[in-house]
PDB file of C-alpha atoms in Angstrom:
ATOM      1  CA  UNK A   1      -2.631  53.600 126.662  1.00  0.00           C
ATOM      2  CA  UNK A   2      -5.415  51.268 125.388  1.00  0.00           C
ATOM      3  CA  UNK A   3      -8.894  52.216 122.900  1.00  0.00           C
ATOM      4  CA  UNK A   4     -11.051  50.166 120.509  1.00  0.00           C
ATOM      5  CA  UNK A   5     -10.628  50.364 117.422  1.00  0.00           C
ATOM      6  CA  UNK A   6     -13.066  52.102 115.562  1.00  0.00           C
ATOM      7  CA  UNK A   7     -16.164  50.590 114.755  1.00  0.00           C
ATOM      8  CA  UNK A   8     -15.487  47.185 115.314  1.00  0.00           C
ATOM      9  CA  UNK A   9     -16.261  45.046 118.375  1.00  0.00           C
ATOM     10  CA  UNK A  10     -14.354  45.978 121.618  1.00  0.00           C
ATOM     11  CA  UNK A  11     -13.837  42.929 122.521  1.00  0.00           C
ATOM     12  CA  UNK A  12     -12.071  41.260 119.025  1.00  0.00           C
ATOM     13  CA  UNK A  13     -10.072  44.860 118.375  1.00  0.00           C
ATOM     14  CA  UNK A  14      -7.980  46.766 120.529  1.00  0.00           C
ATOM     15  CA  UNK A  15      -4.742  49.292 119.625  1.00  0.00           C
ATOM     16  CA  UNK A  16      -2.266  49.847 121.663  1.00  0.00           C
ATOM     17  CA  UNK A  17      -1.760  53.917 121.097  1.00  0.00           C
ATOM     18  CA  UNK A  18       2.081  54.354 122.144  1.00  0.00           C
ATOM     19  CA  UNK A  19       3.932  57.372 121.800  1.00  0.00           C
ATOM     20  CA  UNK A  20       6.396  58.466 118.996  1.00  0.00           C
ATOM     21  CA  UNK A  21       9.471  56.769 118.437  1.00  0.00           C
ATOM     22  CA  UNK A  22       7.773  53.345 120.239  1.00  0.00           C
ATOM     23  CA  UNK A  23       7.488  50.549 118.709  1.00  0.00           C
ATOM     24  CA  UNK A  24       3.531  49.910 117.861  1.00  0.00           C
ATOM     25  CA  UNK A  25       2.158  46.539 117.501  1.00  0.00           C
ATOM     26  CA  UNK A  26      -1.487  45.035 118.019  1.00  0.00           C
ATOM     27  CA  UNK A  27      -2.837  44.776 121.621  1.00  0.00           C
ATOM     28  CA  UNK A  28      -1.782  40.937 122.501  1.00  0.00           C
ATOM     29  CA  UNK A  29      -4.115  38.502 121.740  1.00  0.00           C
ATOM     30  CA  UNK A  30      -6.399  40.856 118.935  1.00  0.00           C
ATOM     31  CA  UNK A  31      -5.158  38.993 115.863  1.00  0.00           C
ATOM     32  CA  UNK A  32      -6.524  35.646 117.799  1.00  0.00           C
ATOM     33  CA  UNK A  33      -8.995  37.211 118.446  1.00  0.00           C
ATOM     34  CA  UNK A  34      -9.590  39.340 115.347  1.00  0.00           C
ATOM     35  CA  UNK A  35      -9.235  36.095 113.636  1.00  0.00           C
ATOM     36  CA  UNK A  36     -11.524  34.282 115.875  1.00  0.00           C
ATOM     37  CA  UNK A  37     -14.517  36.638 115.138  1.00  0.00           C
ATOM     38  CA  UNK A  38     -13.914  36.432 111.162  1.00  0.00           C
ATOM     39  CA  UNK A  39     -14.131  32.661 111.423  1.00  0.00           C
ATOM     40  CA  UNK A  40      -9.618  31.550 110.912  1.00  0.00           C
ATOM     41  CA  UNK A  41      -7.977  29.578 112.770  1.00  0.00           C
ATOM     42  CA  UNK A  42      -5.599  31.929 114.607  1.00  0.00           C
ATOM     43  CA  UNK A  43      -2.274  29.563 113.032  1.00  0.00           C
ATOM     44  CA  UNK A  44      -2.446  30.478 109.105  1.00  0.00           C
ATOM     45  CA  UNK A  45      -1.642  27.621 107.114  1.00  0.00           C
ATOM     46  CA  UNK A  46       1.065  27.954 105.259  1.00  0.00           C
ATOM     47  CA  UNK A  47      -0.931  27.371 102.106  1.00  0.00           C
ATOM     48  CA  UNK A  48      -2.362  30.122 102.421  1.00  0.00           C
ATOM     49  CA  UNK A  49      -2.460  34.144 102.056  1.00  0.00           C
ATOM     50  CA  UNK A  50      -1.030  36.062 104.282  1.00  0.00           C
ATOM     51  CA  UNK A  51      -2.305  38.651 104.966  1.00  0.00           C
ATOM     52  CA  UNK A  52      -2.405  42.717 105.611  1.00  0.00           C
ATOM     53  CA  UNK A  53      -2.910  43.579 109.075  1.00  0.00           C
ATOM     54  CA  UNK A  54      -1.918  46.995 109.522  1.00  0.00           C
ATOM     55  CA  UNK A  55      -0.546  50.163 107.713  1.00  0.00           C
ATOM     56  CA  UNK A  56       0.439  53.334 109.530  1.00  0.00           C
ATOM     57  CA  UNK A  57       3.264  56.423 109.548  1.00  0.00           C
ATOM     58  CA  UNK A  58       5.699  57.598 112.284  1.00  0.00           C
ATOM     59  CA  UNK A  59       7.143  60.830 112.665  1.00  0.00           C
ATOM     60  CA  UNK A  60      10.463  61.228 114.154  1.00  0.00           C
ATOM     61  CA  UNK A  61      12.727  63.945 114.473  1.00  0.00           C
ATOM     62  CA  UNK A  62      15.412  62.203 111.822  1.00  0.00           C
ATOM     63  CA  UNK A  63      12.938  60.301 109.662  1.00  0.00           C
ATOM     64  CA  UNK A  64       9.436  59.460 108.808  1.00  0.00           C
ATOM     65  CA  UNK A  65       8.596  56.717 108.738  1.00  0.00           C
ATOM     66  CA  UNK A  66       5.650  53.729 107.228  1.00  0.00           C
ATOM     67  CA  UNK A  67       5.389  50.854 109.264  1.00  0.00           C
ATOM     68  CA  UNK A  68       3.302  47.623 107.341  1.00  0.00           C
ATOM     69  CA  UNK A  69       2.245  44.743 109.254  1.00  0.00           C
ATOM     70  CA  UNK A  70       0.873  40.890 107.680  1.00  0.00           C
ATOM     71  CA  UNK A  71       0.377  37.731 109.915  1.00  0.00           C
ATOM     72  CA  UNK A  72       3.242  36.732 108.906  1.00  0.00           C
ATOM     73  CA  UNK A  73       6.984  37.378 106.556  1.00  0.00           C
ATOM     74  CA  UNK A  74       5.664  38.180 103.435  1.00  0.00           C
ATOM     75  CA  UNK A  75       8.280  39.016 100.144  1.00  0.00           C
ATOM     76  CA  UNK A  76       8.143  41.852  99.273  1.00  0.00           C
ATOM     77  CA  UNK A  77       9.449  44.349  96.431  1.00  0.00           C
ATOM     78  CA  UNK A  78      10.215  47.833  96.419  1.00  0.00           C
ATOM     79  CA  UNK A  79      10.234  49.940  93.298  1.00  0.00           C
ATOM     80  CA  UNK A  80      10.692  54.244  92.554  1.00  0.00           C
ATOM     81  CA  UNK A  81       9.025  56.093  89.750  1.00  0.00           C
ATOM     82  CA  UNK A  82      10.648  58.017  87.666  1.00  0.00           C
ATOM     83  CA  UNK A  83      10.304  61.204  88.739  1.00  0.00           C
ATOM     84  CA  UNK A  84      11.155  59.882  92.355  1.00  0.00           C
ATOM     85  CA  UNK A  85       7.904  61.113  94.092  1.00  0.00           C
ATOM     86  CA  UNK A  86       5.528  57.055  94.011  1.00  0.00           C
ATOM     87  CA  UNK A  87       7.321  54.325  96.331  1.00  0.00           C
ATOM     88  CA  UNK A  88       5.884  51.002  96.165  1.00  0.00           C
ATOM     89  CA  UNK A  89       6.253  47.592  98.304  1.00  0.00           C
ATOM     90  CA  UNK A  90       4.978  44.704  96.415  1.00  0.00           C
ATOM     91  CA  UNK A  91       3.258  42.365  98.556  1.00  0.00           C
ATOM     92  CA  UNK A  92       3.749  38.837  97.040  1.00  0.00           C
ATOM     93  CA  UNK A  93       0.560  36.163  98.278  1.00  0.00           C
ATOM     94  CA  UNK A  94      -0.583  38.274 100.453  1.00  0.00           C
ATOM     95  CA  UNK A  95      -4.137  39.903 100.714  1.00  0.00           C
ATOM     96  CA  UNK A  96      -5.919  42.961 102.758  1.00  0.00           C
ATOM     97  CA  UNK A  97      -7.741  41.482 105.857  1.00  0.00           C
ATOM     98  CA  UNK A  98      -9.821  44.621 106.537  1.00  0.00           C
ATOM     99  CA  UNK A  99     -11.405  46.948 104.098  1.00  0.00           C
ATOM    100  CA  UNK A 100     -10.644  49.539 106.289  1.00  0.00           C
ATOM    101  CA  UNK A 101      -6.547  49.066 105.192  1.00  0.00           C
ATOM    102  CA  UNK A 102      -7.698  50.375 101.854  1.00  0.00           C
ATOM    103  CA  UNK A 103      -8.781  54.325 102.950  1.00  0.00           C
ATOM    104  CA  UNK A 104      -5.937  55.895 102.712  1.00  0.00           C
ATOM    105  CA  UNK A 105      -3.638  57.446 104.871  1.00  0.00           C
ATOM    106  CA  UNK A 106      -3.731  61.506 104.112  1.00  0.00           C
ATOM    107  CA  UNK A 107       0.803  62.049 106.149  1.00  0.00           C
ATOM    108  CA  UNK A 108       0.365  65.894 104.368  1.00  0.00           C
ATOM    109  CA  UNK A 109      -0.340  67.365 107.467  1.00  0.00           C
ATOM    110  CA  UNK A 110       3.527  66.114 109.187  1.00  0.00           C
ATOM    111  CA  UNK A 111       5.871  68.011 107.268  1.00  0.00           C
ATOM    112  CA  UNK A 112       7.582  65.076 105.707  1.00  0.00           C
ATOM    113  CA  UNK A 113       8.026  64.021 102.323  1.00  0.00           C
ATOM    114  CA  UNK A 114       5.322  61.700 102.862  1.00  0.00           C
ATOM    115  CA  UNK A 115       2.485  62.651 101.223  1.00  0.00           C
ATOM    116  CA  UNK A 116       0.414  59.995 101.236  1.00  0.00           C
ATOM    117  CA  UNK A 117      -0.121  56.275 102.026  1.00  0.00           C
ATOM    118  CA  UNK A 118      -2.478  54.079 100.447  1.00  0.00           C
ATOM    119  CA  UNK A 119      -3.190  50.812  98.998  1.00  0.00           C
ATOM    120  CA  UNK A 120      -4.438  48.754  95.919  1.00  0.00           C
ATOM    121  CA  UNK A 121      -4.604  45.442  94.065  1.00  0.00           C
ATOM    122  CA  UNK A 122      -1.820  45.858  91.056  1.00  0.00           C
ATOM    123  CA  UNK A 123      -2.065  43.940  87.840  1.00  0.00           C
ATOM    124  CA  UNK A 124      -0.373  40.742  88.755  1.00  0.00           C
ATOM    125  CA  UNK A 125      -2.818  40.607  91.804  1.00  0.00           C
ATOM    126  CA  UNK A 126       0.147  41.400  94.827  1.00  0.00           C
ATOM    127  CA  UNK A 127      -1.433  44.118  97.040  1.00  0.00           C
ATOM    128  CA  UNK A 128       0.764  47.286  96.827  1.00  0.00           C
ATOM    129  CA  UNK A 129       1.844  49.567  99.395  1.00  0.00           C
ATOM    130  CA  UNK A 130       2.155  52.958  97.207  1.00  0.00           C
ATOM    131  CA  UNK A 131       3.798  55.668  99.114  1.00  0.00           C
ATOM    132  CA  UNK A 132       3.217  59.385  97.361  1.00  0.00           C
ATOM    133  CA  UNK A 133       6.052  61.921  98.260  1.00  0.00           C
ATOM    134  CA  UNK A 134       5.426  65.877  98.249  1.00  0.00           C
ATOM    135  CA  UNK A 135       9.136  66.060  97.507  1.00  0.00           C
ATOM    136  CA  UNK A 136      12.128  63.928  96.244  1.00  0.00           C
ATOM    137  CA  UNK A 137      14.033  62.290  99.477  1.00  0.00           C
ATOM    138  CA  UNK A 138      16.009  59.216 100.106  1.00  0.00           C
ATOM    139  CA  UNK A 139      14.300  55.972 101.078  1.00  0.00           C
ATOM    140  CA  UNK A 140      15.704  52.295 103.096  1.00  0.00           C
ATOM    141  CA  UNK A 141      13.456  49.032 102.966  1.00  0.00           C
ATOM    142  CA  UNK A 142      13.915  47.730 105.740  1.00  0.00           C
ATOM    143  CA  UNK A 143      12.080  43.280 107.189  1.00  0.00           C
ATOM    144  CA  UNK A 144      11.619  42.503 110.440  1.00  0.00           C
ATOM    145  CA  UNK A 145       9.831  39.089 111.342  1.00  0.00           C
ATOM    146  CA  UNK A 146       5.381  40.319 110.257  1.00  0.00           C
ATOM    147  CA  UNK A 147       6.803  44.351 109.409  1.00  0.00           C
ATOM    148  CA  UNK A 148       8.508  45.949 106.624  1.00  0.00           C
ATOM    149  CA  UNK A 149       9.921  49.702 107.378  1.00  0.00           C
ATOM    150  CA  UNK A 150       9.781  52.240 104.659  1.00  0.00           C
ATOM    151  CA  UNK A 151      12.271  55.203 106.091  1.00  0.00           C
ATOM    152  CA  UNK A 152      12.227  58.389 104.418  1.00  0.00           C
ATOM    153  CA  UNK A 153      14.641  61.247 104.876  1.00  0.00           C
ATOM    154  CA  UNK A 154      15.324  64.634 102.819  1.00  0.00           C
TER     155      UNK A 154
END
């Protein structure tokens, strides 16, 4: 099912709403139309910073997943706080593409260890995606192309 992204011109920002468990991805051509609307070339110069384009959450039967999409594959580093309740994924040379991505995701109502997700600028200028857990849980981070996945299980 397709619907326009809230608050954006319908002709440039469409999202594909997929059932739980399906791979989520922007509507074909949406990134190019968004780049064009923002005055950027669709093909980014390799010297330009990468862009964070989507942060999302999915609940599965056996895990919770936070996914991060960037304009092109990115270098990342993951850290866990000493108390085990905060996971930070640092995206090197990446900027937040839209201000909407700075809004926190409240995931506390899904009954998983993932309480919330938000983005911030790190001390060294890198973009950080911070995942706050309500209780200690195991996690695994994997990268696949433009995506970084954080899977959290109890």
